[in-house]
PDB file of C-alpha atoms in Angstrom:
ATOM      1  CA  MET A   1      27.194 -47.365  22.540  1.00 57.00           C
ATOM      2  CA  LEU A   2      27.269 -46.647  18.786  1.00 62.00           C
ATOM      3  CA  TYR A   3      26.027 -50.198  18.096  1.00 58.00           C
ATOM      4  CA  GLN A   4      23.033 -49.717  20.381  1.00 62.00           C
ATOM      5  CA  ARG A   5      22.130 -46.373  18.735  1.00 66.00           C
ATOM      6  CA  ILE A   6      22.286 -47.907  15.259  1.00 63.00           C
ATOM      7  CA  LYS A   7      20.174 -50.853  16.428  1.00 59.00           C
ATOM      8  CA  GLN A   8      17.554 -48.545  17.960  1.00 61.00           C
ATOM      9  CA  THR A   9      17.428 -46.438  14.776  1.00 62.00           C
ATOM     10  CA  LEU A  10      16.900 -49.503  12.604  1.00 56.00           C
ATOM     11  CA  PHE A  11      14.210 -50.873  14.922  1.00 54.00           C
ATOM     12  CA  SER A  12      12.316 -47.602  14.780  1.00 59.00           C
ATOM     13  CA  SER A  13      12.337 -47.479  10.966  1.00 62.00           C
ATOM     14  CA  VAL A  14      11.568 -51.092   9.973  1.00 67.00           C
ATOM     15  CA  PRO A  15       9.037 -53.656  11.239  1.00 75.00           C
ATOM     16  CA  ARG A  16      10.431 -55.724  14.084  1.00 81.00           C
ATOM     17  CA  LEU A  17      10.386 -59.436  13.290  1.00 86.00           C
ATOM     18  CA  CYS A  18      11.014 -62.515  15.420  1.00 88.00           C
ATOM     19  CA  ALA A  19      14.611 -63.745  14.994  1.00 84.00           C
ATOM     20  CA  LEU A  20      13.365 -67.322  14.605  1.00 85.00           C
ATOM     21  CA  CYS A  21       9.975 -67.480  12.870  1.00 87.00           C
ATOM     22  CA  GLY A  22      10.140 -64.094  11.127  1.00 86.00           C
ATOM     23  CA  LEU A  23       6.651 -62.993  12.207  1.00 90.00           C
ATOM     24  CA  PRO A  24       6.070 -59.405  13.433  1.00 90.00           C
ATOM     25  CA  LEU A  25       6.773 -58.846  17.114  1.00 89.00           C
ATOM     26  CA  ALA A  26       4.053 -57.567  19.384  1.00 88.00           C
ATOM     27  CA  SER A  27       4.485 -54.564  21.627  1.00 83.00           C
ATOM     28  CA  GLY A  28       6.887 -55.410  24.436  1.00 80.00           C
ATOM     29  CA  GLU A  29       8.489 -58.326  22.597  1.00 82.00           C
ATOM     30  CA  TYR A  30      12.192 -58.078  21.819  1.00 80.00           C
ATOM     31  CA  ASP A  31      14.101 -60.344  19.379  1.00 84.00           C
ATOM     32  CA  TRP A  32      11.684 -63.258  19.892  1.00 85.00           C
ATOM     33  CA  CYS A  33       7.931 -63.702  19.823  1.00 90.00           C
ATOM     34  CA  GLY A  34       6.371 -65.336  22.868  1.00 88.00           C
ATOM     35  CA  THR A  35       5.919 -68.671  21.100  1.00 90.00           C
ATOM     36  CA  CYS A  36       9.530 -68.936  19.898  1.00 90.00           C
ATOM     37  CA  LEU A  37      10.906 -67.711  23.210  1.00 89.00           C
ATOM     38  CA  SER A  38       9.418 -70.836  24.811  1.00 90.00           C
ATOM     39  CA  TYR A  39      12.044 -72.897  22.941  1.00 90.00           C
ATOM     40  CA  PHE A  40      14.693 -71.340  25.177  1.00 90.00           C
ATOM     41  CA  GLN A  41      13.099 -72.053  28.545  1.00 90.00           C
ATOM     42  CA  PRO A  42      15.664 -73.449  31.020  1.00 89.00           C
ATOM     43  CA  THR A  43      15.743 -77.218  31.560  1.00 92.00           C
ATOM     44  CA  PRO A  44      17.087 -79.056  34.632  1.00 95.00           C
ATOM     45  CA  ARG A  45      20.843 -79.590  34.318  1.00 96.00           C
ATOM     46  CA  CYS A  46      23.946 -80.506  36.231  1.00 97.00           C
ATOM     47  CA  THR A  47      25.487 -77.132  36.997  1.00 96.00           C
ATOM     48  CA  ARG A  48      28.993 -78.600  36.766  1.00 97.00           C
ATOM     49  CA  CYS A  49      29.006 -80.433  33.416  1.00 96.00           C
ATOM     50  CA  GLY A  50      25.917 -78.799  31.897  1.00 96.00           C
ATOM     51  CA  LEU A  51      24.235 -82.041  30.826  1.00 96.00           C
ATOM     52  CA  GLN A  52      20.450 -82.262  31.084  1.00 94.00           C
ATOM     53  CA  MET A  53      19.167 -84.092  34.157  1.00 95.00           C
ATOM     54  CA  PRO A  54      15.760 -85.165  35.556  1.00 94.00           C
ATOM     55  CA  PHE A  55      16.204 -82.386  38.134  1.00 94.00           C
ATOM     56  CA  SER A  56      18.700 -79.574  38.681  1.00 95.00           C
ATOM     57  CA  THR A  57      21.770 -80.519  40.702  1.00 96.00           C
ATOM     58  CA  PRO A  58      25.110 -78.842  41.562  1.00 96.00           C
ATOM     59  CA  GLN A  59      26.940 -82.026  40.523  1.00 95.00           C
ATOM     60  CA  CYS A  60      25.658 -85.189  38.901  1.00 95.00           C
ATOM     61  CA  GLY A  61      26.986 -88.638  39.809  1.00 95.00           C
ATOM     62  CA  ARG A  62      29.523 -88.588  36.992  1.00 94.00           C
ATOM     63  CA  CYS A  63      30.874 -85.215  38.105  1.00 96.00           C
ATOM     64  CA  LEU A  64      31.182 -86.417  41.699  1.00 96.00           C
ATOM     65  CA  LYS A  65      33.187 -89.409  40.483  1.00 95.00           C
ATOM     66  CA  SER A  66      35.249 -87.644  37.817  1.00 94.00           C
ATOM     67  CA  PRO A  67      34.720 -83.857  37.859  1.00 95.00           C
ATOM     68  CA  PRO A  68      35.594 -81.811  34.773  1.00 96.00           C
ATOM     69  CA  LEU A  69      38.362 -79.228  35.026  1.00 96.00           C
ATOM     70  CA  TRP A  70      35.888 -76.348  34.959  1.00 98.00           C
ATOM     71  CA  ASN A  71      33.570 -75.341  37.829  1.00 98.00           C
ATOM     72  CA  HIS A  72      30.299 -74.367  36.115  1.00 98.00           C
ATOM     73  CA  LEU A  73      28.870 -74.649  32.620  1.00 98.00           C
ATOM     74  CA  TYR A  74      26.067 -72.374  31.457  1.00 98.00           C
ATOM     75  CA  CYS A  75      24.242 -72.927  28.164  1.00 97.00           C
ATOM     76  CA  LEU A  76      20.994 -72.018  26.424  1.00 95.00           C
ATOM     77  CA  GLY A  77      20.045 -75.610  25.694  1.00 95.00           C
ATOM     78  CA  ASP A  78      20.928 -78.883  24.032  1.00 95.00           C
ATOM     79  CA  TYR A  79      22.364 -79.076  20.544  1.00 93.00           C
ATOM     80  CA  ALA A  80      18.933 -79.376  18.950  1.00 92.00           C
ATOM     81  CA  TYR A  81      16.381 -77.227  17.130  1.00 91.00           C
ATOM     82  CA  PRO A  82      16.212 -74.244  17.078  1.00 92.00           C
ATOM     83  CA  LEU A  83      19.775 -73.662  18.298  1.00 94.00           C
ATOM     84  CA  THR A  84      21.292 -75.988  15.705  1.00 94.00           C
ATOM     85  CA  GLN A  85      19.570 -74.048  12.936  1.00 92.00           C
ATOM     86  CA  MET A  86      20.687 -70.667  14.251  1.00 92.00           C
ATOM     87  CA  ILE A  87      24.302 -71.756  14.811  1.00 93.00           C
ATOM     88  CA  HIS A  88      24.377 -73.147  11.274  1.00 93.00           C
ATOM     89  CA  GLN A  89      23.054 -69.812   9.967  1.00 92.00           C
ATOM     90  CA  ILE A  90      25.796 -67.970  11.866  1.00 93.00           C
ATOM     91  CA  LYS A  91      28.693 -70.223  10.843  1.00 90.00           C
ATOM     92  CA  TYR A  92      27.748 -70.930   7.247  1.00 91.00           C
ATOM     93  CA  GLY A  93      25.235 -68.207   6.384  1.00 90.00           C
ATOM     94  CA  ARG A  94      27.041 -65.313   8.097  1.00 91.00           C
ATOM     95  CA  GLN A  95      23.834 -64.244   9.821  1.00 90.00           C
ATOM     96  CA  PHE A  96      25.782 -62.607  12.617  1.00 91.00           C
ATOM     97  CA  TRP A  97      22.793 -60.679  13.975  1.00 88.00           C
ATOM     98  CA  HIS A  98      21.654 -63.876  15.710  1.00 90.00           C
ATOM     99  CA  ILE A  99      24.715 -63.768  17.977  1.00 95.00           C
ATOM    100  CA  ASP A 100      23.667 -60.742  19.993  1.00 93.00           C
ATOM    101  CA  SER A 101      20.118 -62.056  20.496  1.00 91.00           C
ATOM    102  CA  LEU A 102      21.447 -65.403  21.733  1.00 95.00           C
ATOM    103  CA  ALA A 103      24.099 -63.737  23.894  1.00 96.00           C
ATOM    104  CA  ALA A 104      21.424 -61.625  25.589  1.00 93.00           C
ATOM    105  CA  LEU A 105      19.464 -64.772  26.483  1.00 93.00           C
ATOM    106  CA  LEU A 106      22.571 -66.598  27.707  1.00 96.00           C
ATOM    107  CA  ALA A 107      23.617 -63.652  29.870  1.00 97.00           C
ATOM    108  CA  LYS A 108      20.337 -63.874  31.789  1.00 94.00           C
ATOM    109  CA  SER A 109      21.189 -67.422  32.908  1.00 94.00           C
ATOM    110  CA  ILE A 110      24.590 -66.476  34.399  1.00 97.00           C
ATOM    111  CA  PRO A 111      24.086 -65.290  37.997  1.00 94.00           C
ATOM    112  CA  SER A 112      27.692 -64.366  38.891  1.00 95.00           C
ATOM    113  CA  PRO A 113      29.692 -63.781  35.715  1.00 97.00           C
ATOM    114  CA  ALA A 114      33.451 -64.200  35.602  1.00 98.00           C
ATOM    115  CA  PRO A 115      35.345 -60.885  35.417  1.00 98.00           C
ATOM    116  CA  LEU A 116      37.153 -62.005  32.246  1.00 98.00           C
ATOM    117  CA  LEU A 117      35.832 -63.825  29.170  1.00 98.00           C
ATOM    118  CA  LEU A 118      38.113 -65.780  26.812  1.00 98.00           C
ATOM    119  CA  PRO A 119      36.919 -67.182  23.471  1.00 98.00           C
ATOM    120  CA  VAL A 120      38.036 -70.580  22.219  1.00 96.00           C
ATOM    121  CA  PRO A 121      40.738 -69.613  19.702  1.00 95.00           C
ATOM    122  CA  MET A 122      40.765 -70.557  16.028  1.00 92.00           C
ATOM    123  CA  HIS A 123      43.910 -71.442  14.088  1.00 88.00           C
ATOM    124  CA  TRP A 124      44.933 -68.692  11.662  1.00 87.00           C
ATOM    125  CA  GLN A 125      44.546 -70.988   8.650  1.00 88.00           C
ATOM    126  CA  ARG A 126      40.937 -71.779   9.600  1.00 86.00           C
ATOM    127  CA  TYR A 127      40.341 -68.093  10.298  1.00 88.00           C
ATOM    128  CA  LEU A 128      41.601 -67.090   6.847  1.00 88.00           C
ATOM    129  CA  HIS A 129      39.301 -69.664   5.272  1.00 87.00           C
ATOM    130  CA  ARG A 130      36.189 -68.703   7.284  1.00 89.00           C
ATOM    131  CA  GLY A 131      36.892 -65.025   7.844  1.00 91.00           C
ATOM    132  CA  PHE A 132      35.662 -64.912  11.451  1.00 93.00           C
ATOM    133  CA  ASN A 133      35.670 -66.798  14.741  1.00 95.00           C
ATOM    134  CA  GLN A 134      32.104 -67.241  15.999  1.00 95.00           C
ATOM    135  CA  SER A 135      33.389 -67.760  19.557  1.00 97.00           C
ATOM    136  CA  THR A 136      35.084 -64.357  19.467  1.00 97.00           C
ATOM    137  CA  LEU A 137      31.919 -62.676  18.189  1.00 97.00           C
ATOM    138  CA  LEU A 138      29.898 -64.353  20.931  1.00 97.00           C
ATOM    139  CA  THR A 139      32.473 -63.297  23.533  1.00 98.00           C
ATOM    140  CA  HIS A 140      32.204 -59.641  22.529  1.00 97.00           C
ATOM    141  CA  SER A 141      28.402 -59.742  22.789  1.00 97.00           C
ATOM    142  CA  LEU A 142      28.440 -61.560  26.131  1.00 98.00           C
ATOM    143  CA  SER A 143      31.023 -59.132  27.470  1.00 98.00           C
ATOM    144  CA  ARG A 144      28.693 -56.240  26.691  1.00 97.00           C
ATOM    145  CA  HIS A 145      25.566 -57.880  28.119  1.00 97.00           C
ATOM    146  CA  LEU A 146      27.323 -59.063  31.294  1.00 98.00           C
ATOM    147  CA  GLY A 147      29.317 -55.867  31.799  1.00 97.00           C
ATOM    148  CA  VAL A 148      32.666 -57.676  32.116  1.00 98.00           C
ATOM    149  CA  ALA A 149      35.978 -57.600  30.256  1.00 98.00           C
ATOM    150  CA  CYS A 150      37.152 -59.902  27.502  1.00 98.00           C
ATOM    151  CA  GLN A 151      40.527 -60.737  25.983  1.00 97.00           C
ATOM    152  CA  THR A 152      40.321 -62.347  22.574  1.00 95.00           C
ATOM    153  CA  ARG A 153      44.045 -63.018  22.031  1.00 94.00           C
ATOM    154  CA  LEU A 154      45.161 -64.401  25.384  1.00 97.00           C
ATOM    155  CA  LEU A 155      44.542 -67.982  24.229  1.00 96.00           C
ATOM    156  CA  GLN A 156      46.114 -69.055  20.941  1.00 94.00           C
ATOM    157  CA  ARG A 157      45.702 -72.117  18.746  1.00 92.00           C
ATOM    158  CA  ILE A 158      49.177 -73.042  17.482  1.00 87.00           C
ATOM    159  CA  ARG A 159      48.446 -76.293  15.699  1.00 82.00           C
ATOM    160  CA  SER A 160      45.959 -76.804  12.908  1.00 72.00           C
ATOM    161  CA  THR A 161      43.937 -79.960  13.528  1.00 69.00           C
ATOM    162  CA  PRO A 162      41.273 -81.844  11.581  1.00 58.00           C
ATOM    163  CA  PRO A 163      37.673 -80.881  12.445  1.00 56.00           C
ATOM    164  CA  GLN A 164      36.309 -82.407  15.644  1.00 51.00           C
ATOM    165  CA  GLU A 165      32.976 -83.335  14.060  1.00 59.00           C
ATOM    166  CA  GLY A 166      32.490 -87.078  13.796  1.00 54.00           C
ATOM    167  CA  LEU A 167      35.277 -87.970  16.246  1.00 51.00           C
ATOM    168  CA  HIS A 168      34.689 -89.908  19.458  1.00 57.00           C
ATOM    169  CA  LYS A 169      35.773 -88.478  22.805  1.00 59.00           C
ATOM    170  CA  THR A 170      39.197 -90.158  22.907  1.00 60.00           C
ATOM    171  CA  GLU A 171      39.862 -89.205  19.287  1.00 52.00           C
ATOM    172  CA  ARG A 172      38.931 -85.600  20.059  1.00 54.00           C
ATOM    173  CA  GLU A 173      41.311 -85.509  23.019  1.00 53.00           C
ATOM    174  CA  ASN A 174      44.197 -86.919  20.960  1.00 54.00           C
ATOM    175  CA  ASN A 175      43.395 -84.525  18.133  1.00 56.00           C
ATOM    176  CA  LEU A 176      43.856 -81.510  20.419  1.00 63.00           C
ATOM    177  CA  MET A 177      47.067 -82.467  22.193  1.00 62.00           C
ATOM    178  CA  GLN A 178      49.440 -79.462  22.322  1.00 72.00           C
ATOM    179  CA  ALA A 179      47.145 -77.496  20.029  1.00 82.00           C
ATOM    180  CA  PHE A 180      46.872 -74.422  22.299  1.00 91.00           C
ATOM    181  CA  THR A 181      49.122 -72.031  24.174  1.00 92.00           C
ATOM    182  CA  LEU A 182      48.889 -68.865  26.278  1.00 94.00           C
ATOM    183  CA  ARG A 183      50.143 -65.584  24.821  1.00 94.00           C
ATOM    184  CA  SER A 184      50.134 -63.945  28.263  1.00 94.00           C
ATOM    185  CA  LEU A 185      49.131 -64.634  31.846  1.00 95.00           C
ATOM    186  CA  PRO A 186      45.497 -63.982  32.823  1.00 95.00           C
ATOM    187  CA  PRO A 187      45.201 -60.899  35.064  1.00 95.00           C
ATOM    188  CA  VAL A 188      42.504 -62.526  37.243  1.00 97.00           C
ATOM    189  CA  ARG A 189      41.931 -65.880  38.968  1.00 97.00           C
ATOM    190  CA  HIS A 190      38.351 -66.371  37.742  1.00 98.00           C
ATOM    191  CA  VAL A 191      37.736 -66.616  33.991  1.00 98.00           C
ATOM    192  CA  ALA A 192      35.110 -67.980  31.620  1.00 98.00           C
ATOM    193  CA  ILE A 193      35.829 -69.780  28.347  1.00 98.00           C
ATOM    194  CA  VAL A 194      33.280 -68.979  25.627  1.00 98.00           C
ATOM    195  CA  ASP A 195      32.324 -71.266  22.735  1.00 97.00           C
ATOM    196  CA  ASP A 196      29.288 -71.846  20.569  1.00 96.00           C
ATOM    197  CA  VAL A 197      28.965 -75.616  21.189  1.00 95.00           C
ATOM    198  CA  VAL A 198      30.430 -77.933  23.843  1.00 95.00           C
ATOM    199  CA  THR A 199      30.273 -81.576  22.814  1.00 90.00           C
ATOM    200  CA  THR A 200      32.570 -83.872  24.803  1.00 88.00           C
ATOM    201  CA  GLY A 201      34.346 -80.973  26.497  1.00 91.00           C
ATOM    202  CA  SER A 202      37.716 -81.974  25.018  1.00 88.00           C
ATOM    203  CA  THR A 203      38.505 -78.522  23.627  1.00 91.00           C
ATOM    204  CA  VAL A 204      37.609 -76.549  26.743  1.00 94.00           C
ATOM    205  CA  SER A 205      39.379 -79.134  28.926  1.00 93.00           C
ATOM    206  CA  GLN A 206      42.636 -78.513  27.080  1.00 92.00           C
ATOM    207  CA  LEU A 207      42.219 -74.769  27.644  1.00 96.00           C
ATOM    208  CA  CYS A 208      41.292 -75.279  31.304  1.00 97.00           C
ATOM    209  CA  GLN A 209      44.496 -77.254  31.832  1.00 94.00           C
ATOM    210  CA  LEU A 210      46.587 -74.391  30.444  1.00 95.00           C
ATOM    211  CA  LEU A 211      44.830 -71.852  32.655  1.00 97.00           C
ATOM    212  CA  LEU A 212      45.028 -73.948  35.811  1.00 97.00           C
ATOM    213  CA  GLU A 213      48.760 -74.457  35.302  1.00 95.00           C
ATOM    214  CA  VAL A 214      49.374 -70.691  35.492  1.00 96.00           C
ATOM    215  CA  GLY A 215      47.323 -70.068  38.613  1.00 96.00           C
ATOM    216  CA  VAL A 216      43.736 -69.564  37.490  1.00 97.00           C
ATOM    217  CA  GLU A 217      41.581 -70.936  40.285  1.00 97.00           C
ATOM    218  CA  TYR A 218      38.012 -70.835  38.974  1.00 98.00           C
ATOM    219  CA  ILE A 219      36.850 -71.501  35.415  1.00 98.00           C
ATOM    220  CA  ASP A 220      33.351 -71.255  33.949  1.00 98.00           C
ATOM    221  CA  ILE A 221      32.203 -72.359  30.511  1.00 98.00           C
ATOM    222  CA  TYR A 222      29.661 -70.212  28.650  1.00 98.00           C
ATOM    223  CA  CYS A 223      28.226 -71.770  25.500  1.00 97.00           C
ATOM    224  CA  LEU A 224      25.102 -71.681  23.392  1.00 97.00           C
ATOM    225  CA  CYS A 225      24.655 -75.459  23.188  1.00 95.00           C
ATOM    226  CA  ARG A 226      25.609 -78.526  25.199  1.00 96.00           C
ATOM    227  CA  THR A 227      25.497 -81.707  23.130  1.00 93.00           C
ATOM    228  CA  PRO A 228      23.459 -84.439  24.872  1.00 88.00           C
ATOM    229  CA  GLU A 229      25.529 -87.281  26.282  1.00 74.00           C
ATOM    230  CA  TYR A 230      24.121 -89.920  23.927  1.00 53.00           C
ATOM    231  CA  HIS A 231      25.706 -88.017  21.023  1.00 51.00           C
ATOM    232  CA  ASN A 232      29.137 -88.146  22.682  1.00 54.00           C
ATOM    233  CA  GLN A 233      29.606 -91.882  22.737  1.00 48.00           C
TER     234      GLN A 233
END
């Protein structure tokens, strides 16, 4: 509530600019100008794995043959411009104001949100170095826009691992073995794991396995970007 009042006060006292191009917003535009908003138009995807498809489908051929551990994946788009630029600005430029704008867009694409959101946890050593967990910040914003609860400490990363960037799928899976644990049991059977980028799905798969083992029955993945399959080879 206080956040929204502060935001409204700032908007009324300074010119409103597009979060992407920086040009003034027209009357009725919010966060994005009409031109930049077109970058975030939905594209046909497999609802299960989240990969882009020629047409929308509940499950692609790969998911029918070897389904992921989660049930649905919702994202804003592929790991490409302008999302790559904005995520880089958040993670390395500390431009945290982008998170709420992106969360608002992502929330619109989720028809039946999970009652509980869980961010992908960060190891404490990485957290001390960076000072924040972008997945936790995104979870808080999504929780507000979707009107559901979140628990940011239920999942815990107990082993510090090398960065996943540059690793192939098998290397990513091996890198994350026994890296996570549960601090407590989830109070519901339907949860959503929140992250900024899903690449091969290795990280969220490890978390799904933990949750399924303690009785969670339905798991969604909410992320800003889904890396195209050709990048995952």
